[in-house]
Coordinates of C-alpha atoms in Angstrom, one line a residue:
X1 CA -5.9 -1.0 40.3
X2 CA -9.0 -3.2 40.6
X3 CA -9.7 -6.4 42.0
X4 CA -10.2 -8.6 38.8
X5 CA -7.3 -6.6 37.0
X6 CA -4.4 -9.1 35.6
X7 CA -1.5 -7.4 36.3
X8 CA 1.0 -10.0 37.0
X9 CA 0.5 -14.2 36.8
X10 CA 1.1 -14.3 40.4
X11 CA -2.5 -13.8 41.3
X12 CA -5.1 -16.0 39.4
X13 CA -7.7 -13.6 37.8
X14 CA -11.0 -14.3 38.7
X15 CA -13.1 -15.7 36.0
X16 CA -16.6 -15.5 36.3
X17 CA -17.3 -17.4 33.1
X18 CA -21.0 -17.8 32.1
X19 CA -21.9 -15.2 34.7
X20 CA -20.3 -12.6 33.0
X21 CA -21.9 -13.6 30.1
X22 CA -25.4 -11.5 30.8
X23 CA -23.5 -8.3 30.8
X24 CA -21.0 -9.2 28.0
X25 CA -23.8 -10.4 25.4
X26 CA -26.3 -8.0 26.5
X27 CA -23.9 -5.3 26.1
X28 CA -23.2 -6.6 22.5
X29 CA -26.0 -6.8 21.5
X30 CA -28.0 -3.8 22.3
X31 CA -25.0 -2.2 20.4
X32 CA -25.1 -3.8 17.5
X33 CA -28.9 -3.5 16.9
X34 CA -27.7 0.4 17.7
X35 CA -25.0 0.6 15.4
X36 CA -26.7 -1.7 12.6
X37 CA -29.5 0.1 13.2
X38 CA -27.9 3.4 12.2
X39 CA -26.0 2.1 9.5
X40 CA -27.7 -0.1 7.4
X41 CA -30.3 2.6 5.9
X42 CA -28.1 5.8 5.8
X43 CA -27.6 5.7 2.4
X44 CA -31.2 6.3 1.6
X45 CA -31.2 9.0 5.0
X46 CA -27.9 11.2 3.3
X47 CA -30.0 10.6 -0.2
X48 CA -34.1 11.5 1.6
X49 CA -33.0 14.0 4.1
X50 CA -29.7 16.1 3.1
X51 CA -31.0 15.9 -0.8
X52 CA -27.2 14.2 -1.8
X53 CA -26.9 12.9 -5.2
X54 CA -26.5 9.0 -5.2
X55 CA -22.9 8.8 -5.9
X56 CA -21.9 11.6 -2.9
X57 CA -23.7 9.3 -0.6
X58 CA -22.3 6.5 -1.9
X59 CA -19.2 8.1 -1.5
X60 CA -19.7 9.1 1.8
X61 CA -20.9 6.2 3.2
X62 CA -17.9 4.1 1.3
X63 CA -16.0 6.4 3.5
X64 CA -17.4 5.5 6.5
X65 CA -17.0 2.3 6.4
X66 CA -13.5 2.0 5.3
X67 CA -12.6 4.7 7.9
X68 CA -14.3 2.3 10.4
X69 CA -12.9 -1.1 9.7
X70 CA -9.5 0.3 9.1
X71 CA -9.5 2.6 12.2
X72 CA -9.7 -1.0 14.0
X73 CA -6.0 -1.0 14.0
X74 CA -5.6 2.2 15.9
X75 CA -8.0 1.1 18.4
X76 CA -6.5 -2.1 18.7
X77 CA -2.8 -0.4 18.8
X78 CA -4.2 2.0 21.7
X79 CA -5.8 -0.7 23.8
X80 CA -3.2 -3.3 23.4
X81 CA -0.1 -0.8 24.4
X82 CA -2.0 1.8 26.8
X83 CA -5.9 1.6 27.7
X84 CA -7.2 -2.2 27.8
X85 CA -9.8 -3.8 26.6
X86 CA -12.2 -2.5 29.4
X87 CA -11.3 1.2 29.1
X88 CA -11.0 1.3 25.4
X89 CA -15.1 -0.4 25.1
X90 CA -15.9 1.7 27.8
X91 CA -14.4 5.1 26.0
X92 CA -16.0 3.3 22.4
X93 CA -18.9 3.0 23.7
X94 CA -20.1 6.3 24.9
X95 CA -18.3 8.1 21.7
X96 CA -20.7 5.5 19.9
X97 CA -23.6 6.8 21.8
X98 CA -23.1 10.5 21.5
X99 CA -22.7 10.1 18.0
X100 CA -25.9 8.5 17.1
X101 CA -27.5 11.0 19.6
X102 CA -26.1 13.6 17.7
X103 CA -26.8 12.2 14.1
X104 CA -30.9 11.9 15.5
X105 CA -30.9 15.2 16.1
X106 CA -30.3 16.1 12.2
X107 CA -33.2 14.2 11.9
X108 CA -35.4 15.5 14.6
X109 CA -34.2 19.6 14.9
X110 CA -35.2 21.0 11.4
X111 CA -32.6 23.3 11.1
X112 CA -30.1 21.0 11.2
X113 CA -30.8 19.3 8.0
X114 CA -31.7 21.1 4.3
X115 CA -35.6 21.7 3.8
X116 CA -37.6 18.8 2.1
X117 CA -37.4 18.6 -1.9
X118 CA -40.8 19.3 -3.5
X119 CA -42.8 16.0 -4.9
X120 CA -43.1 18.2 -8.8
X121 CA -40.8 16.4 -11.0
X122 CA -38.6 20.2 -11.8
X123 CA -39.1 21.1 -8.2
X124 CA -35.4 22.7 -7.3
X125 CA -34.1 20.0 -3.8
X126 CA -31.3 22.6 -2.2
X127 CA -28.5 21.0 -1.0
X128 CA -27.0 21.0 3.0
X129 CA -25.0 24.1 4.1
X130 CA -21.4 23.4 5.4
X131 CA -22.2 24.0 9.0
X132 CA -25.1 20.9 8.7
X133 CA -22.8 18.9 6.8
X134 CA -20.3 20.0 9.9
X135 CA -22.6 19.0 12.7
X136 CA -23.4 15.1 10.4
X137 CA -20.1 14.7 10.2
X138 CA -19.2 15.2 13.6
X139 CA -21.5 12.5 14.3
X140 CA -19.8 10.0 12.0
X141 CA -16.2 11.1 13.7
X142 CA -17.9 10.4 16.9
X143 CA -19.6 7.3 15.3
X144 CA -16.0 6.0 13.6
X145 CA -13.9 6.7 16.9
X146 CA -17.1 3.9 18.4
X147 CA -16.6 1.6 16.1
X148 CA -12.7 1.6 15.6
X149 CA -12.7 0.6 19.7
X150 CA -15.4 -1.5 19.9
X151 CA -14.8 -3.6 17.1
X152 CA -11.5 -5.2 17.5
X153 CA -12.1 -5.6 21.6
X154 CA -15.5 -6.7 22.1
X155 CA -15.3 -10.5 20.8
X156 CA -11.9 -11.0 22.7
X157 CA -13.5 -8.7 26.0
X158 CA -15.6 -11.6 25.9
X159 CA -13.5 -13.9 25.3
X160 CA -11.6 -13.1 28.3
X161 CA -14.0 -14.1 30.9
X162 CA -13.2 -17.4 30.8
X163 CA -10.2 -19.4 31.8
X164 CA -7.9 -20.8 28.6
X165 CA -6.3 -23.0 31.4
X166 CA -9.6 -24.8 32.1
X167 CA -11.6 -27.3 30.1
X168 CA -14.9 -26.1 30.9
X169 CA -13.1 -22.2 29.8
X170 CA -11.7 -23.3 26.8
X171 CA -15.7 -25.4 26.1
X172 CA -16.9 -21.9 27.6
X173 CA -14.6 -20.0 25.3
X174 CA -15.5 -22.4 21.9
X175 CA -19.6 -21.7 22.7
X176 CA -19.2 -18.1 23.3
X177 CA -17.6 -17.3 19.8
X178 CA -20.6 -19.0 18.1
X179 CA -22.9 -17.0 20.4
X180 CA -21.4 -13.8 19.7
X181 CA -21.8 -14.1 15.7
X182 CA -25.6 -15.7 16.4
X183 CA -26.3 -11.8 17.9
X184 CA -25.0 -10.3 15.7
X185 CA -26.9 -12.2 12.7
X186 CA -30.2 -11.8 14.9
X187 CA -29.3 -7.8 15.2
X188 CA -29.0 -7.5 11.8
X189 CA -32.1 -9.2 10.9
X190 CA -34.3 -6.8 13.5
X191 CA -32.3 -3.9 11.9
X192 CA -33.0 -4.4 8.1
X193 CA -36.6 -5.4 9.1
X194 CA -38.2 -3.4 12.0
X195 CA -36.0 0.0 12.4
X196 CA -35.6 0.2 8.4
X197 CA -39.6 0.0 8.3
X198 CA -39.5 2.7 11.0
X199 CA -37.0 4.9 9.4
X200 CA -38.3 4.7 5.6
X201 CA -42.1 4.4 6.7
X202 CA -43.0 6.3 9.6
X203 CA -40.3 8.9 10.8
X204 CA -36.6 9.7 10.3
X205 CA -36.3 11.0 13.8
X206 CA -37.5 8.1 15.7
X207 CA -36.1 5.7 13.6
X208 CA -32.9 6.9 14.6
X209 CA -33.9 7.3 18.6
X210 CA -34.8 3.7 18.3
X211 CA -31.0 2.0 18.1
X212 CA -29.8 5.3 20.0
X213 CA -31.8 4.4 22.7
X214 CA -31.1 0.9 22.2
X215 CA -26.9 1.8 22.1
X216 CA -27.7 3.8 25.7
X217 CA -29.2 0.6 27.0
X218 CA -25.7 -0.9 25.1
X219 CA -23.7 1.5 27.8
X220 CA -25.6 0.2 31.0
X221 CA -25.1 -3.2 30.2
X222 CA -21.4 -2.9 29.7
X223 CA -20.7 -0.7 33.2
X224 CA -23.2 -2.4 35.6
X225 CA -20.8 -5.3 34.7
X226 CA -17.9 -3.8 35.5
X227 CA -17.3 -5.2 39.4
X228 CA -17.5 -9.2 37.8
X229 CA -15.1 -8.6 34.6
X230 CA -11.9 -9.7 34.0
X231 CA -10.0 -6.6 32.7
X232 CA -6.3 -7.6 31.3
X233 CA -4.6 -4.6 31.6
X234 CA -1.7 -3.9 28.5
X235 CA 1.8 -4.6 28.4
X236 CA 3.1 -1.8 26.4
X237 CA 3.8 -1.9 22.8
X238 CA 3.9 -5.7 21.1
X239 CA 4.7 -3.6 18.2
X240 CA 7.5 -3.0 19.6
X241 CA 9.0 -6.3 20.3
X242 CA 8.3 -7.6 17.0
X243 CA 10.5 -4.8 15.2
X244 CA 13.4 -5.9 17.5
X245 CA 13.1 -9.2 16.6
X246 CA 13.1 -8.5 12.8
X247 CA 15.7 -6.1 13.5
X248 CA 18.0 -8.1 15.1
X249 CA 17.9 -11.0 13.2
X250 CA 19.0 -9.0 10.3
X251 CA 22.1 -7.5 12.7
X252 CA 22.7 -11.8 13.6
X253 CA 22.1 -13.1 10.0
X254 CA 25.6 -14.1 9.5
X255 CA 25.6 -16.2 12.7
X256 CA 25.0 -19.5 13.2
X257 CA 22.3 -21.4 15.2
X258 CA 23.7 -24.0 17.5
X259 CA 23.3 -27.7 17.5
X260 CA 20.6 -27.4 20.5
X261 CA 18.8 -24.4 19.5
X262 CA 16.2 -24.6 22.4
X263 CA 18.9 -24.8 25.1
X264 CA 21.8 -22.6 24.0
X265 CA 19.9 -19.8 23.2
X266 CA 18.4 -16.7 24.9
X267 CA 14.9 -18.1 27.2
X268 CA 14.3 -15.4 29.3
X269 CA 10.5 -15.1 30.1
X270 CA 9.2 -12.6 32.4
X271 CA 6.7 -13.6 35.6
X272 CA 5.0 -10.3 34.4
X273 CA 4.0 -11.3 31.2
X274 CA 0.3 -12.4 30.4
X275 CA 1.4 -14.2 27.2
X276 CA 1.6 -18.1 27.8
X277 CA 5.0 -18.6 27.5
X278 CA 5.9 -20.7 23.9
X279 CA 7.5 -23.9 22.8
X280 CA 10.5 -23.5 20.7
X281 CA 9.8 -24.3 17.2
X282 CA 12.4 -24.9 13.9
X283 CA 9.8 -22.9 11.5
X284 CA 10.9 -19.7 10.4
X285 CA 14.7 -20.7 11.7
X286 CA 16.3 -17.4 10.9
X287 CA 14.1 -15.5 13.1
X288 CA 15.9 -17.5 15.7
X289 CA 19.3 -15.9 15.4
X290 CA 17.8 -13.0 17.5
X291 CA 18.0 -15.0 20.3
X292 CA 21.6 -15.5 19.8
X293 CA 24.1 -14.7 22.7
X294 CA 27.1 -13.1 21.8
X295 CA 29.8 -12.2 23.7
X296 CA 28.7 -8.4 23.3
X297 CA 25.0 -8.9 24.6
X298 CA 24.8 -8.2 28.3
X299 CA 22.3 -10.0 30.7
X300 CA 21.0 -8.3 33.2
X301 CA 20.1 -9.7 36.9
X302 CA 16.9 -10.8 36.3
X303 CA 17.8 -12.5 33.6
X304 CA 16.1 -10.0 31.4
X305 CA 18.4 -8.7 28.3
X306 CA 19.9 -5.3 29.3
X307 CA 19.8 -3.9 25.5
X308 CA 16.6 -5.8 23.8
X309 CA 17.9 -3.8 20.6
X310 CA 20.7 -6.3 20.9
X311 CA 19.5 -9.4 21.9
X312 CA 15.8 -11.0 21.9
X313 CA 14.6 -13.6 23.9
X314 CA 13.2 -17.0 22.1
X315 CA 9.7 -15.9 23.4
X316 CA 9.7 -12.7 21.9
X317 CA 11.0 -14.4 18.5
X318 CA 7.8 -16.8 18.9
X319 CA 5.3 -14.0 19.1
X320 CA 6.7 -12.5 15.9
X321 CA 6.7 -16.2 14.3
X322 CA 2.7 -16.8 15.6
X323 CA 2.0 -13.4 13.4
X324 CA 3.7 -14.0 10.3
X325 CA 2.1 -17.6 10.0
X326 CA -1.5 -16.0 10.7
X327 CA -0.8 -13.9 7.0
X328 CA -1.2 -16.3 4.6
X329 CA -4.6 -17.8 6.1
X330 CA -5.6 -14.3 6.9
X331 CA -4.8 -13.1 2.7
X332 CA -6.9 -16.8 1.8
X333 CA -10.0 -15.4 4.2
X334 CA -9.8 -11.8 1.7
X335 CA -10.6 -13.6 -1.4
X336 CA -13.3 -15.8 0.5
X337 CA -15.0 -12.6 1.7
X338 CA -15.3 -11.5 -2.4
X339 CA -18.8 -14.2 -2.5
X340 CA -20.0 -12.2 0.4
X341 CA -19.4 -8.9 -1.4
X342 CA -21.6 -10.2 -4.2
X343 CA -24.6 -11.3 -2.5
X344 CA -25.0 -8.1 -0.8
X345 CA -24.9 -6.1 -4.4
X346 CA -25.5 -8.3 -7.3
X347 CA -27.9 -10.6 -5.8
X348 CA -29.8 -7.4 -4.9
X349 CA -30.1 -6.7 -8.6
X350 CA -31.4 -10.2 -9.6
X351 CA -34.4 -9.6 -7.0
X352 CA -34.9 -6.5 -8.2
X353 CA -35.7 -8.1 -11.7
X354 CA -37.3 -10.9 -10.9
X355 CA -40.5 -11.8 -9.1
X356 CA -41.0 -10.8 -5.7
X357 CA -44.1 -10.9 -4.8
X358 CA -45.9 -13.6 -2.2
X359 CA -48.1 -16.1 -3.7
X360 CA -51.1 -14.3 -6.1
X361 CA -51.0 -11.2 -3.2
X362 CA -50.4 -8.1 -4.5
X363 CA -47.1 -7.8 -1.6
X364 CA -43.4 -7.5 -2.7
X365 CA -40.2 -8.5 -0.7
X366 CA -38.3 -5.6 -1.0
X367 CA -35.2 -6.6 -3.3
X368 CA -32.6 -5.5 -0.3
X369 CA -34.2 -7.7 2.3
X370 CA -33.1 -11.0 0.6
X371 CA -30.2 -10.7 2.3
X372 CA -32.3 -11.3 5.6
X373 CA -32.5 -15.3 4.4
X374 CA -28.4 -15.2 4.6
X375 CA -28.8 -13.9 8.5
X376 CA -31.4 -16.7 9.0
X377 CA -29.4 -19.7 7.6
X378 CA -26.2 -18.5 10.1
X379 CA -28.9 -18.0 12.5
X380 CA -30.3 -21.4 12.3
X381 CA -26.9 -23.6 11.5
X382 CA -25.6 -22.2 14.5
X383 CA -27.2 -23.5 17.3
X384 CA -27.5 -27.0 15.1
X385 CA -23.8 -26.7 15.5
X386 CA -22.6 -26.0 18.8
X387 CA -25.2 -28.0 20.5
X388 CA -25.6 -31.3 17.8
X389 CA -22.7 -31.5 15.7
X390 CA -20.2 -29.6 17.8
X391 CA -20.9 -32.4 21.1
X392 CA -20.9 -35.4 18.5
X393 CA -17.7 -34.4 17.0
X394 CA -15.6 -33.7 20.0
X395 CA -16.5 -37.9 21.1
X396 CA -14.8 -38.6 17.5
X397 CA -12.1 -36.6 17.3
X398 CA -11.2 -35.8 21.0
X399 CA -11.0 -31.8 20.2
X400 CA -13.2 -29.3 22.1
X401 CA -13.3 -27.6 18.7
X402 CA -14.7 -30.9 17.0
X403 CA -12.7 -30.3 14.1
X404 CA -9.4 -28.2 14.3
X405 CA -10.1 -24.4 13.4
X406 CA -8.2 -24.6 9.9
X407 CA -11.1 -27.7 8.8
X408 CA -13.7 -25.2 10.1
X409 CA -12.3 -22.8 8.0
X410 CA -11.6 -25.1 4.7
X411 CA -15.2 -26.3 5.3
X412 CA -16.7 -23.0 4.7
X413 CA -14.4 -21.8 1.8
X414 CA -15.6 -25.1 0.1
X415 CA -19.3 -23.9 0.6
X416 CA -17.9 -20.4 -1.6
X417 CA -17.6 -22.4 -4.5
X418 CA -20.7 -24.1 -4.5
X419 CA -22.4 -20.5 -3.6
X420 CA -21.3 -18.8 -6.9
X421 CA -21.9 -21.8 -8.9
X422 CA -25.4 -22.1 -7.4
X423 CA -25.7 -18.3 -8.4
X424 CA -24.9 -18.6 -11.6
X425 CA -27.0 -21.3 -12.5
X426 CA -30.1 -19.4 -10.6
X427 CA -29.2 -16.2 -12.5
X428 CA -29.0 -18.5 -16.1
X429 CA -32.5 -19.4 -15.1
X430 CA -33.9 -15.9 -14.3
X431 CA -32.3 -14.6 -18.0
X432 CA -33.4 -17.5 -19.9
X433 CA -37.2 -17.1 -18.6
X434 CA -36.6 -13.1 -19.1
X435 CA -35.8 -13.5 -22.5
X436 CA -37.7 -16.6 -23.3
X437 CA -41.3 -15.8 -21.1
X438 CA -44.0 -13.0 -20.1
X439 CA -42.4 -10.8 -18.4
X440 CA -44.0 -9.1 -15.5
X441 CA -43.4 -5.6 -16.4
X442 CA -39.7 -3.2 -16.3
X443 CA -38.0 -1.6 -13.9
X444 CA -37.2 1.8 -14.9
X445 CA -33.4 2.3 -15.9
X446 CA -33.2 -1.4 -15.6
X447 CA -35.1 -3.4 -17.5
X448 CA -37.8 -6.5 -18.2
X449 CA -38.9 -8.5 -14.8
X450 CA -38.4 -12.0 -14.8
X451 CA -41.1 -14.2 -14.1
X452 CA -38.6 -16.4 -12.3
X453 CA -39.6 -16.3 -8.5
X454 CA -37.7 -14.3 -5.7
X455 CA -37.6 -17.5 -4.1
X456 CA -34.5 -19.2 -6.3
X457 CA -32.4 -16.9 -4.6
X458 CA -33.2 -18.1 -1.1
X459 CA -30.5 -21.3 -1.7
X460 CA -27.7 -19.5 -2.4
X461 CA -28.2 -17.1 0.2
X462 CA -28.9 -19.5 2.8
X463 CA -25.4 -21.5 1.7
X464 CA -23.8 -18.2 2.3
X465 CA -24.7 -18.0 6.1
X466 CA -24.1 -21.5 6.7
X467 CA -21.0 -20.8 4.9
X468 CA -20.0 -18.0 7.1
X469 CA -20.8 -19.9 10.3
X470 CA -18.2 -22.0 9.5
X471 CA -15.4 -19.4 7.8
X472 CA -15.9 -16.3 9.3
X473 CA -16.8 -17.5 12.6
X474 CA -14.0 -19.6 12.5
X475 CA -11.5 -17.0 11.4
X476 CA -12.5 -15.1 14.4
X477 CA -11.9 -18.3 16.3
X478 CA -8.4 -18.7 14.9
X479 CA -7.2 -15.6 14.9
X480 CA -7.7 -15.0 18.9
X481 CA -6.5 -17.8 19.7
X482 CA -3.3 -18.0 17.1
X483 CA -1.8 -13.8 18.1
X484 CA -0.4 -13.8 21.9
X485 CA -2.5 -12.7 24.3
X486 CA -1.1 -8.9 24.4
X487 CA -2.6 -8.7 20.5
X488 CA -5.3 -10.1 20.8
X489 CA -7.3 -6.7 20.1
X490 CA -4.9 -6.3 17.2
X491 CA -6.3 -9.7 16.6
X492 CA -9.9 -8.5 16.2
X493 CA -9.5 -5.7 13.7
X494 CA -7.3 -8.5 11.7
X495 CA -11.1 -9.2 10.5
X496 CA -12.2 -5.9 9.6
X497 CA -9.2 -4.9 7.6
X498 CA -10.0 -8.0 5.5
X499 CA -13.2 -7.0 5.3
X500 CA -12.1 -3.8 4.1
X501 CA -9.7 -5.0 1.6
X502 CA -12.1 -7.1 0.2
X503 CA -14.6 -4.7 -0.5
X504 CA -11.7 -3.0 -2.6
X505 CA -10.6 -6.2 -4.4
X506 CA -14.7 -6.7 -5.2
X507 CA -14.8 -2.8 -7.0
X508 CA -11.7 -3.8 -8.8
X509 CA -12.9 -6.9 -10.1
X510 CA -16.3 -5.3 -11.3
X511 CA -14.2 -2.5 -12.9
X512 CA -12.3 -4.8 -14.9
X513 CA -14.9 -7.3 -15.8
X514 CA -17.3 -3.9 -17.0
X515 CA -14.5 -2.8 -18.7
X516 CA -13.3 -5.5 -20.6
X517 CA -15.9 -8.1 -21.2
X518 CA -18.9 -7.3 -24.2
X519 CA -21.7 -8.9 -24.5
X520 CA -23.3 -7.9 -28.6
X521 CA -21.9 -4.0 -29.5
X522 CA -22.9 -2.0 -26.4
X523 CA -23.7 -4.0 -23.5
X524 CA -20.9 -6.1 -21.1
X525 CA -21.4 -9.0 -18.8
X526 CA -22.1 -6.6 -16.3
X527 CA -24.6 -4.5 -18.2
X528 CA -27.3 -2.2 -15.8
X529 CA -30.1 -4.3 -17.5
X530 CA -29.4 -7.7 -16.2
X531 CA -31.3 -9.6 -19.1
X532 CA -28.7 -8.1 -21.6
X533 CA -25.9 -8.9 -20.0
X534 CA -24.2 -12.5 -18.4
X535 CA -24.1 -12.0 -14.4
X536 CA -24.1 -15.5 -14.3
X537 CA -21.2 -15.8 -16.0
X538 CA -19.5 -13.2 -13.6
X539 CA -20.7 -15.4 -10.7
X540 CA -18.3 -18.1 -12.8
X541 CA -15.1 -16.3 -13.1
X542 CA -15.6 -15.8 -8.7
X543 CA -16.2 -19.3 -8.4
X544 CA -12.7 -19.7 -10.5
X545 CA -10.9 -17.5 -8.2
X546 CA -12.4 -19.6 -5.1
X547 CA -11.2 -22.6 -6.7
X548 CA -7.5 -21.1 -6.5
X549 CA -8.4 -19.4 -3.4
X550 CA -8.9 -23.5 -1.7
X551 CA -5.8 -24.9 -3.4
X552 CA -4.5 -22.1 -2.0
X553 CA -5.6 -22.1 1.3
X554 CA -5.0 -26.0 1.6
X555 CA -1.3 -25.3 1.2
X556 CA -0.7 -23.0 3.3
X557 CA -2.9 -25.3 6.0
X558 CA -0.8 -28.0 5.4
X559 CA 2.7 -26.3 6.5
X560 CA 0.8 -24.2 9.2
X561 CA 2.4 -24.8 12.2
X562 CA -0.3 -24.2 15.7
X563 CA 0.7 -21.5 18.7
X564 CA 1.5 -24.1 21.4
X565 CA 2.9 -23.8 24.8
X566 CA 4.1 -25.3 27.4
X567 CA 1.4 -25.9 29.5
X568 CA -0.2 -27.1 26.5
X569 CA 2.1 -30.1 24.5
X570 CA 4.4 -32.3 25.7
X571 CA 7.0 -31.4 23.0
X572 CA 11.2 -30.8 24.3
X573 CA 11.1 -27.9 26.5
X574 CA 13.7 -25.1 26.2
X575 CA 16.1 -24.9 29.5
X576 CA 15.2 -22.1 31.6
X577 CA 18.3 -21.8 33.9
X578 CA 19.8 -18.3 33.5
X579 CA 22.4 -17.1 32.2
X580 CA 23.5 -19.2 29.6
X581 CA 26.7 -19.4 28.0
X582 CA 27.5 -17.4 25.0
X583 CA 27.8 -19.3 21.5
X584 CA 30.8 -17.4 20.4

């Protein structure tokens, strides 16, 4: 066992906090630069180098991203149950590096990809052979393994380096969440500009080799800092204890709770647990029946239950409640992410049919590059919020976070409504100019280019970045703090599963609108030519959906009970004498 590993609570871990951050942030920055630099332009790579059709390439990328997001559940389970976050991150980082190395070889070695298509329109394009696809898929497989381990663990691992029981440690955690997302957006900006430019205009082998080298640096930064990390060891599967609570509560559903449950229910707390001891709560009272002691229940000499499938401690019951309470907030986040999905898709189509020239020159901003303004808005806002606004709010509210996490998430959801309203008004303006004023030419298979400047799209994109700074970062911190400590990797996977489900929900919503709406005789709201459709109406529908979602979120927030520990609350504490007397 290494010096800083946390196996029991008898020895306080040697928290290094800020001293560990150069290694943690360095690892995460280079990892994001590497993986985002590889994936952001992958659709073009598959279409141009592997000669795949648009549909095949799109489906493969969707499957790849969906598998990466849902794979975080497996990575989180292995981390929280068997490996711990340090080992999981180490294995996943090496896997990502190997996957990117294999992918780079598919571009650098000519026999590993199909021959280039001819320039003539009628020339044949030879598709990839089965073994070329097998080599490509092996790279994707290694990248999936890497993403499944890195995404749910890297944030929790960084926060593990701060002592949550001190004021400086808690402030360090709050600041870390902000700066973690700052590095993410910085990496995204570099990937969408520099790396994508090299891949598309210089050479694919060099363009993929650069992020591969950055991923190697990520691994190096991670392992160099190994000696000073706090490495929290897993306690075993937290899923089993949750299943035990549900089953035992069902078995004892006919029993009545005692009048003073906090002093009469089974209240064992393992001295080896990495979790904080939670206080008794009256919410979800039916689960408390799992802690009722009957004459058939046996208790070991150390105070633990002889049969955990027949008797559960209040600690396990409260941990189960923590997970159940988070789910309604998580669902609200899924609906919120639909707005972000539109900023990454239909805003690009708006840009394609807008005037993207800079001034009177001939240079045009690539339509896909407009999403950089979302990153710029977020990157500029985070330091302002973290260094200026939060300290001011701390003096007013006397809270470490400045405002509560749910308040922070709610502000972002209010901004989401404003984003869609602004987007709808801008689209109405763009379409009106395209139909009533001289246009700037036509886009093949699309339509006329409106004379509206693409700069009109910047406010909604910048607003989306600020909204992300409130809601997405707020949710990351919320999941980390509200889940039990032995489930924090699983908490990290919650966010990515929300992204995946939201993508499917957005696709479903688009399909429904496409099939059920009509403009004229042959077009619909989401026509291929935006000038013939009514994209603004679709934006209003999403805005309405976000209004309903905000109402749902406010109701959930009103009844939400934050996780409280015996070290952080002055509420009535439960008795700790063991064993307790059975109530029947």
